[in-house]
mmCIF file with all atom_site columns, C-alpha atoms in Angstrom:
data_model
loop_
_atom_site.group_PDB
_atom_site.id
_atom_site.type_symbol
_atom_site.label_atom_id
_atom_site.label_alt_id
_atom_site.label_comp_id
_atom_site.label_asym_id
_atom_site.label_entity_id
_atom_site.label_seq_id
_atom_site.pdbx_PDB_ins_code
_atom_site.Cartn_x
_atom_site.Cartn_y
_atom_site.Cartn_z
_atom_site.occupancy
_atom_site.B_iso_or_equiv
_atom_site.pdbx_formal_charge
_atom_site.auth_seq_id
_atom_site.auth_comp_id
_atom_site.auth_asym_id
_atom_site.auth_atom_id
_atom_site.pdbx_PDB_model_num
ATOM 1   C CA . MET A 1 1   ? 23.973 35.639  -14.974 1.00 44.00 ? 1384 MET A CA 1
ATOM 2   C CA . THR A 1 2   ? 21.519 33.367  -13.164 1.00 46.00 ? 1385 THR A CA 1
ATOM 3   C CA . ASN A 1 3   ? 19.165 34.626  -10.520 1.00 50.00 ? 1386 ASN A CA 1
ATOM 4   C CA . SER A 1 4   ? 19.856 32.367  -7.526  1.00 62.00 ? 1387 SER A CA 1
ATOM 5   C CA . LYS A 1 5   ? 16.795 31.747  -5.368  1.00 82.00 ? 1388 LYS A CA 1
ATOM 6   C CA . LYS A 1 6   ? 16.762 29.504  -2.344  1.00 80.00 ? 1389 LYS A CA 1
ATOM 7   C CA . VAL A 1 7   ? 14.050 26.892  -1.896  1.00 79.00 ? 1390 VAL A CA 1
ATOM 8   C CA . GLN A 1 8   ? 13.754 26.414  1.836   1.00 79.00 ? 1391 GLN A CA 1
ATOM 9   C CA . ASN A 1 9   ? 11.165 26.034  4.553   1.00 81.00 ? 1392 ASN A CA 1
ATOM 10  C CA . PRO A 1 10  ? 11.224 28.291  7.617   1.00 82.00 ? 1393 PRO A CA 1
ATOM 11  C CA . GLU A 1 11  ? 14.024 27.113  9.869   1.00 83.00 ? 1394 GLU A CA 1
ATOM 12  C CA . LYS A 1 12  ? 13.008 25.382  13.077  1.00 86.00 ? 1395 LYS A CA 1
ATOM 13  C CA . GLN A 1 13  ? 14.949 27.224  15.741  1.00 84.00 ? 1396 GLN A CA 1
ATOM 14  C CA . ILE A 1 14  ? 17.167 25.184  18.026  1.00 83.00 ? 1397 ILE A CA 1
ATOM 15  C CA . ALA A 1 15  ? 19.485 26.147  20.823  1.00 79.00 ? 1398 ALA A CA 1
ATOM 16  C CA . LYS A 1 16  ? 22.951 26.993  19.543  1.00 82.00 ? 1399 LYS A CA 1
ATOM 17  C CA . THR A 1 17  ? 25.361 25.567  22.076  1.00 83.00 ? 1400 THR A CA 1
ATOM 18  C CA . SER A 1 18  ? 28.619 23.667  22.013  1.00 87.00 ? 1401 SER A CA 1
ATOM 19  C CA . GLN A 1 19  ? 26.574 20.473  22.476  1.00 90.00 ? 1402 GLN A CA 1
ATOM 20  C CA . MET A 1 20  ? 25.246 18.605  19.453  1.00 91.00 ? 1403 MET A CA 1
ATOM 21  C CA . ASN A 1 21  ? 21.606 19.475  18.795  1.00 92.00 ? 1404 ASN A CA 1
ATOM 22  C CA . ASP A 1 22  ? 18.811 17.860  16.758  1.00 91.00 ? 1405 ASP A CA 1
ATOM 23  C CA . ARG A 1 23  ? 20.048 19.439  13.547  1.00 92.00 ? 1406 ARG A CA 1
ATOM 24  C CA . ASP A 1 24  ? 23.606 18.214  14.149  1.00 93.00 ? 1407 ASP A CA 1
ATOM 25  C CA . PHE A 1 25  ? 22.457 14.660  14.937  1.00 95.00 ? 1408 PHE A CA 1
ATOM 26  C CA . THR A 1 26  ? 20.145 14.554  11.916  1.00 95.00 ? 1409 THR A CA 1
ATOM 27  C CA . ASN A 1 27  ? 22.847 15.908  9.624   1.00 95.00 ? 1410 ASN A CA 1
ATOM 28  C CA . ASP A 1 28  ? 25.303 13.342  10.987  1.00 96.00 ? 1411 ASP A CA 1
ATOM 29  C CA . LEU A 1 29  ? 22.790 10.531  10.384  1.00 96.00 ? 1412 LEU A CA 1
ATOM 30  C CA . LEU A 1 30  ? 22.146 11.759  6.847   1.00 96.00 ? 1413 LEU A CA 1
ATOM 31  C CA . ALA A 1 31  ? 25.878 11.791  6.082   1.00 96.00 ? 1414 ALA A CA 1
ATOM 32  C CA . MET A 1 32  ? 26.214 8.273   7.505   1.00 97.00 ? 1415 MET A CA 1
ATOM 33  C CA . GLU A 1 33  ? 23.279 6.980   5.416   1.00 97.00 ? 1416 GLU A CA 1
ATOM 34  C CA . LYS A 1 34  ? 24.838 8.480   2.277   1.00 96.00 ? 1417 LYS A CA 1
ATOM 35  C CA . TYR A 1 35  ? 28.182 6.832   3.053   1.00 97.00 ? 1418 TYR A CA 1
ATOM 36  C CA . MET A 1 36  ? 26.517 3.482   3.780   1.00 97.00 ? 1419 MET A CA 1
ATOM 37  C CA . SER A 1 37  ? 24.477 3.531   0.579   1.00 96.00 ? 1420 SER A CA 1
ATOM 38  C CA . ASP A 1 38  ? 27.611 4.319   -1.441  1.00 96.00 ? 1421 ASP A CA 1
ATOM 39  C CA . SER A 1 39  ? 29.368 1.362   0.190   1.00 96.00 ? 1422 SER A CA 1
ATOM 40  C CA . TYR A 1 40  ? 26.419 -0.990  -0.393  1.00 97.00 ? 1423 TYR A CA 1
ATOM 41  C CA . SER A 1 41  ? 26.293 0.128   -4.019  1.00 96.00 ? 1424 SER A CA 1
ATOM 42  C CA . ILE A 1 42  ? 29.920 -0.895  -4.495  1.00 96.00 ? 1425 ILE A CA 1
ATOM 43  C CA . TYR A 1 43  ? 29.196 -4.281  -2.930  1.00 96.00 ? 1426 TYR A CA 1
ATOM 44  C CA . LEU A 1 44  ? 26.160 -4.780  -5.173  1.00 97.00 ? 1427 LEU A CA 1
ATOM 45  C CA . ASN A 1 45  ? 28.289 -4.105  -8.250  1.00 96.00 ? 1428 ASN A CA 1
ATOM 46  C CA . GLU A 1 46  ? 30.760 -6.786  -7.175  1.00 95.00 ? 1429 GLU A CA 1
ATOM 47  C CA . ALA A 1 47  ? 28.490 -9.433  -5.582  1.00 95.00 ? 1430 ALA A CA 1
ATOM 48  C CA . SER A 1 48  ? 28.657 -12.887 -7.121  1.00 95.00 ? 1431 SER A CA 1
ATOM 49  C CA . ASN A 1 49  ? 26.398 -14.756 -4.679  1.00 97.00 ? 1432 ASN A CA 1
ATOM 50  C CA . GLN A 1 50  ? 22.726 -14.244 -5.584  1.00 97.00 ? 1433 GLN A CA 1
ATOM 51  C CA . THR A 1 51  ? 21.446 -14.786 -2.028  1.00 97.00 ? 1434 THR A CA 1
ATOM 52  C CA . LEU A 1 52  ? 23.854 -12.243 -0.559  1.00 96.00 ? 1435 LEU A CA 1
ATOM 53  C CA . TYR A 1 53  ? 23.067 -9.884  -3.427  1.00 97.00 ? 1436 TYR A CA 1
ATOM 54  C CA . GLY A 1 54  ? 19.361 -10.072 -2.538  1.00 97.00 ? 1437 GLY A CA 1
ATOM 55  C CA . ASP A 1 55  ? 20.052 -9.492  1.157   1.00 97.00 ? 1438 ASP A CA 1
ATOM 56  C CA . PHE A 1 56  ? 22.264 -6.508  0.459   1.00 97.00 ? 1439 PHE A CA 1
ATOM 57  C CA . MET A 1 57  ? 19.780 -5.117  -2.069  1.00 97.00 ? 1440 MET A CA 1
ATOM 58  C CA . ARG A 1 58  ? 17.099 -5.090  0.656   1.00 98.00 ? 1441 ARG A CA 1
ATOM 59  C CA . ILE A 1 59  ? 19.508 -3.413  3.084   1.00 97.00 ? 1442 ILE A CA 1
ATOM 60  C CA . PHE A 1 60  ? 20.528 -0.931  0.371   1.00 97.00 ? 1443 PHE A CA 1
ATOM 61  C CA . THR A 1 61  ? 16.875 -0.080  -0.310  1.00 97.00 ? 1444 THR A CA 1
ATOM 62  C CA . GLU A 1 62  ? 16.166 0.412   3.400   1.00 98.00 ? 1445 GLU A CA 1
ATOM 63  C CA . THR A 1 63  ? 19.240 2.629   3.675   1.00 97.00 ? 1446 THR A CA 1
ATOM 64  C CA . LYS A 1 64  ? 18.210 4.749   0.669   1.00 97.00 ? 1447 LYS A CA 1
ATOM 65  C CA . ASN A 1 65  ? 14.682 5.085   2.098   1.00 98.00 ? 1448 ASN A CA 1
ATOM 66  C CA . GLU A 1 66  ? 16.072 6.212   5.450   1.00 97.00 ? 1449 GLU A CA 1
ATOM 67  C CA . GLN A 1 67  ? 18.392 8.647   3.690   1.00 97.00 ? 1450 GLN A CA 1
ATOM 68  C CA . ARG A 1 68  ? 15.384 10.138  1.880   1.00 97.00 ? 1451 ARG A CA 1
ATOM 69  C CA . HIS A 1 69  ? 13.408 10.310  5.137   1.00 97.00 ? 1452 HIS A CA 1
ATOM 70  C CA . LEU A 1 70  ? 16.236 12.214  6.844   1.00 97.00 ? 1453 LEU A CA 1
ATOM 71  C CA . TYR A 1 71  ? 16.597 14.571  3.872   1.00 95.00 ? 1454 TYR A CA 1
ATOM 72  C CA . ASN A 1 72  ? 12.832 15.272  3.937   1.00 95.00 ? 1455 ASN A CA 1
ATOM 73  C CA . LEU A 1 73  ? 12.958 15.855  7.691   1.00 96.00 ? 1456 LEU A CA 1
ATOM 74  C CA . MET A 1 74  ? 15.837 18.333  7.362   1.00 94.00 ? 1457 MET A CA 1
ATOM 75  C CA . PHE A 1 75  ? 14.142 20.097  4.456   1.00 93.00 ? 1458 PHE A CA 1
ATOM 76  C CA . GLU A 1 76  ? 10.815 20.336  6.319   1.00 94.00 ? 1459 GLU A CA 1
ATOM 77  C CA . ARG A 1 77  ? 12.567 21.885  9.311   1.00 94.00 ? 1460 ARG A CA 1
ATOM 78  C CA . GLY A 1 78  ? 14.432 24.391  7.165   1.00 91.00 ? 1461 GLY A CA 1
ATOM 79  C CA . TRP A 1 79  ? 17.816 22.825  7.861   1.00 92.00 ? 1462 TRP A CA 1
ATOM 80  C CA . TYR A 1 80  ? 18.423 21.949  4.198   1.00 88.00 ? 1463 TYR A CA 1
ATOM 81  C CA . SER A 1 81  ? 17.963 24.353  1.303   1.00 86.00 ? 1464 SER A CA 1
ATOM 82  C CA . LEU A 1 82  ? 18.124 24.057  -2.464  1.00 84.00 ? 1465 LEU A CA 1
ATOM 83  C CA . ASP A 1 83  ? 18.997 26.554  -5.182  1.00 82.00 ? 1466 ASP A CA 1
ATOM 84  C CA . ALA A 1 84  ? 16.097 27.014  -7.597  1.00 83.00 ? 1467 ALA A CA 1
ATOM 85  C CA . ALA A 1 85  ? 17.162 26.788  -11.226 1.00 81.00 ? 1468 ALA A CA 1
ATOM 86  C CA . ASP A 1 86  ? 15.818 29.264  -13.737 1.00 84.00 ? 1469 ASP A CA 1
ATOM 87  C CA . GLN A 1 87  ? 14.137 28.054  -16.937 1.00 87.00 ? 1470 GLN A CA 1
ATOM 88  C CA . GLN A 1 88  ? 17.114 28.989  -19.140 1.00 88.00 ? 1471 GLN A CA 1
ATOM 89  C CA . SER A 1 89  ? 19.544 26.924  -17.033 1.00 83.00 ? 1472 SER A CA 1
ATOM 90  C CA . LEU A 1 90  ? 17.186 23.950  -17.107 1.00 83.00 ? 1473 LEU A CA 1
ATOM 91  C CA . GLN A 1 91  ? 16.856 24.191  -20.894 1.00 88.00 ? 1474 GLN A CA 1
ATOM 92  C CA . GLN A 1 92  ? 20.644 24.397  -21.339 1.00 87.00 ? 1475 GLN A CA 1
ATOM 93  C CA . SER A 1 93  ? 21.199 21.332  -19.146 1.00 84.00 ? 1476 SER A CA 1
ATOM 94  C CA . TYR A 1 94  ? 18.472 19.423  -20.969 1.00 85.00 ? 1477 TYR A CA 1
ATOM 95  C CA . GLN A 1 95  ? 20.023 20.196  -24.357 1.00 86.00 ? 1478 GLN A CA 1
ATOM 96  C CA . GLN A 1 96  ? 23.500 19.284  -23.116 1.00 85.00 ? 1479 GLN A CA 1
ATOM 97  C CA . PHE A 1 97  ? 22.409 15.878  -21.848 1.00 82.00 ? 1480 PHE A CA 1
ATOM 98  C CA . GLN A 1 98  ? 20.246 15.219  -24.901 1.00 82.00 ? 1481 GLN A CA 1
ATOM 99  C CA . GLY A 1 99  ? 23.455 15.571  -26.917 1.00 78.00 ? 1482 GLY A CA 1
ATOM 100 C CA . TYR A 1 100 ? 25.180 13.027  -24.680 1.00 79.00 ? 1483 TYR A CA 1
ATOM 101 C CA . SER A 1 101 ? 22.443 10.462  -25.303 1.00 74.00 ? 1484 SER A CA 1
ATOM 102 C CA . THR A 1 102 ? 23.743 9.922   -28.842 1.00 75.00 ? 1485 THR A CA 1
ATOM 103 C CA . GLN A 1 103 ? 26.982 8.644   -27.302 1.00 76.00 ? 1486 GLN A CA 1
ATOM 104 C CA . PHE A 1 104 ? 25.313 5.894   -25.244 1.00 74.00 ? 1487 PHE A CA 1
ATOM 105 C CA . PRO A 1 105 ? 26.212 2.370   -26.350 1.00 74.00 ? 1488 PRO A CA 1
ATOM 106 C CA . TYR A 1 106 ? 22.555 1.308   -26.374 1.00 70.00 ? 1489 TYR A CA 1
ATOM 107 C CA . GLY A 1 107 ? 19.539 2.294   -28.397 1.00 62.00 ? 1490 GLY A CA 1
ATOM 108 C CA . THR A 1 108 ? 16.130 3.460   -27.279 1.00 58.00 ? 1491 THR A CA 1
ATOM 109 C CA . ASN A 1 109 ? 15.009 -0.163  -26.712 1.00 59.00 ? 1492 ASN A CA 1
ATOM 110 C CA . GLY A 1 110 ? 17.873 -0.793  -24.238 1.00 58.00 ? 1493 GLY A CA 1
ATOM 111 C CA . ASN A 1 111 ? 19.841 -3.113  -26.528 1.00 62.00 ? 1494 ASN A CA 1
ATOM 112 C CA . ILE A 1 112 ? 23.564 -2.601  -27.050 1.00 58.00 ? 1495 ILE A CA 1
ATOM 113 C CA . GLN A 1 113 ? 24.280 -1.259  -30.508 1.00 55.00 ? 1496 GLN A CA 1
#
């Protein structure tokens, strides 16, 4: 059984009312940025026009950077927590995904086999 430990900063206290507060707005923005980056990613996979691809890649990068900024802000304020993984769980995951690497259609130099 794993020992679940939270990784979290002290929570910045905010008024708990029926009105949206800073945490609610920031969480809403983070969700929107995630949705937008998923949508831009789909477009980038399908884009045939190089100029539009470049424009959307810049927008995608800005969106991902903003998403990371909002995540960092929420984590710093204690509004976002993570579960710390123990060494055994990390080792098991590493071994599992190392096994998957033999199934990849490309070699270590990136060429398709």
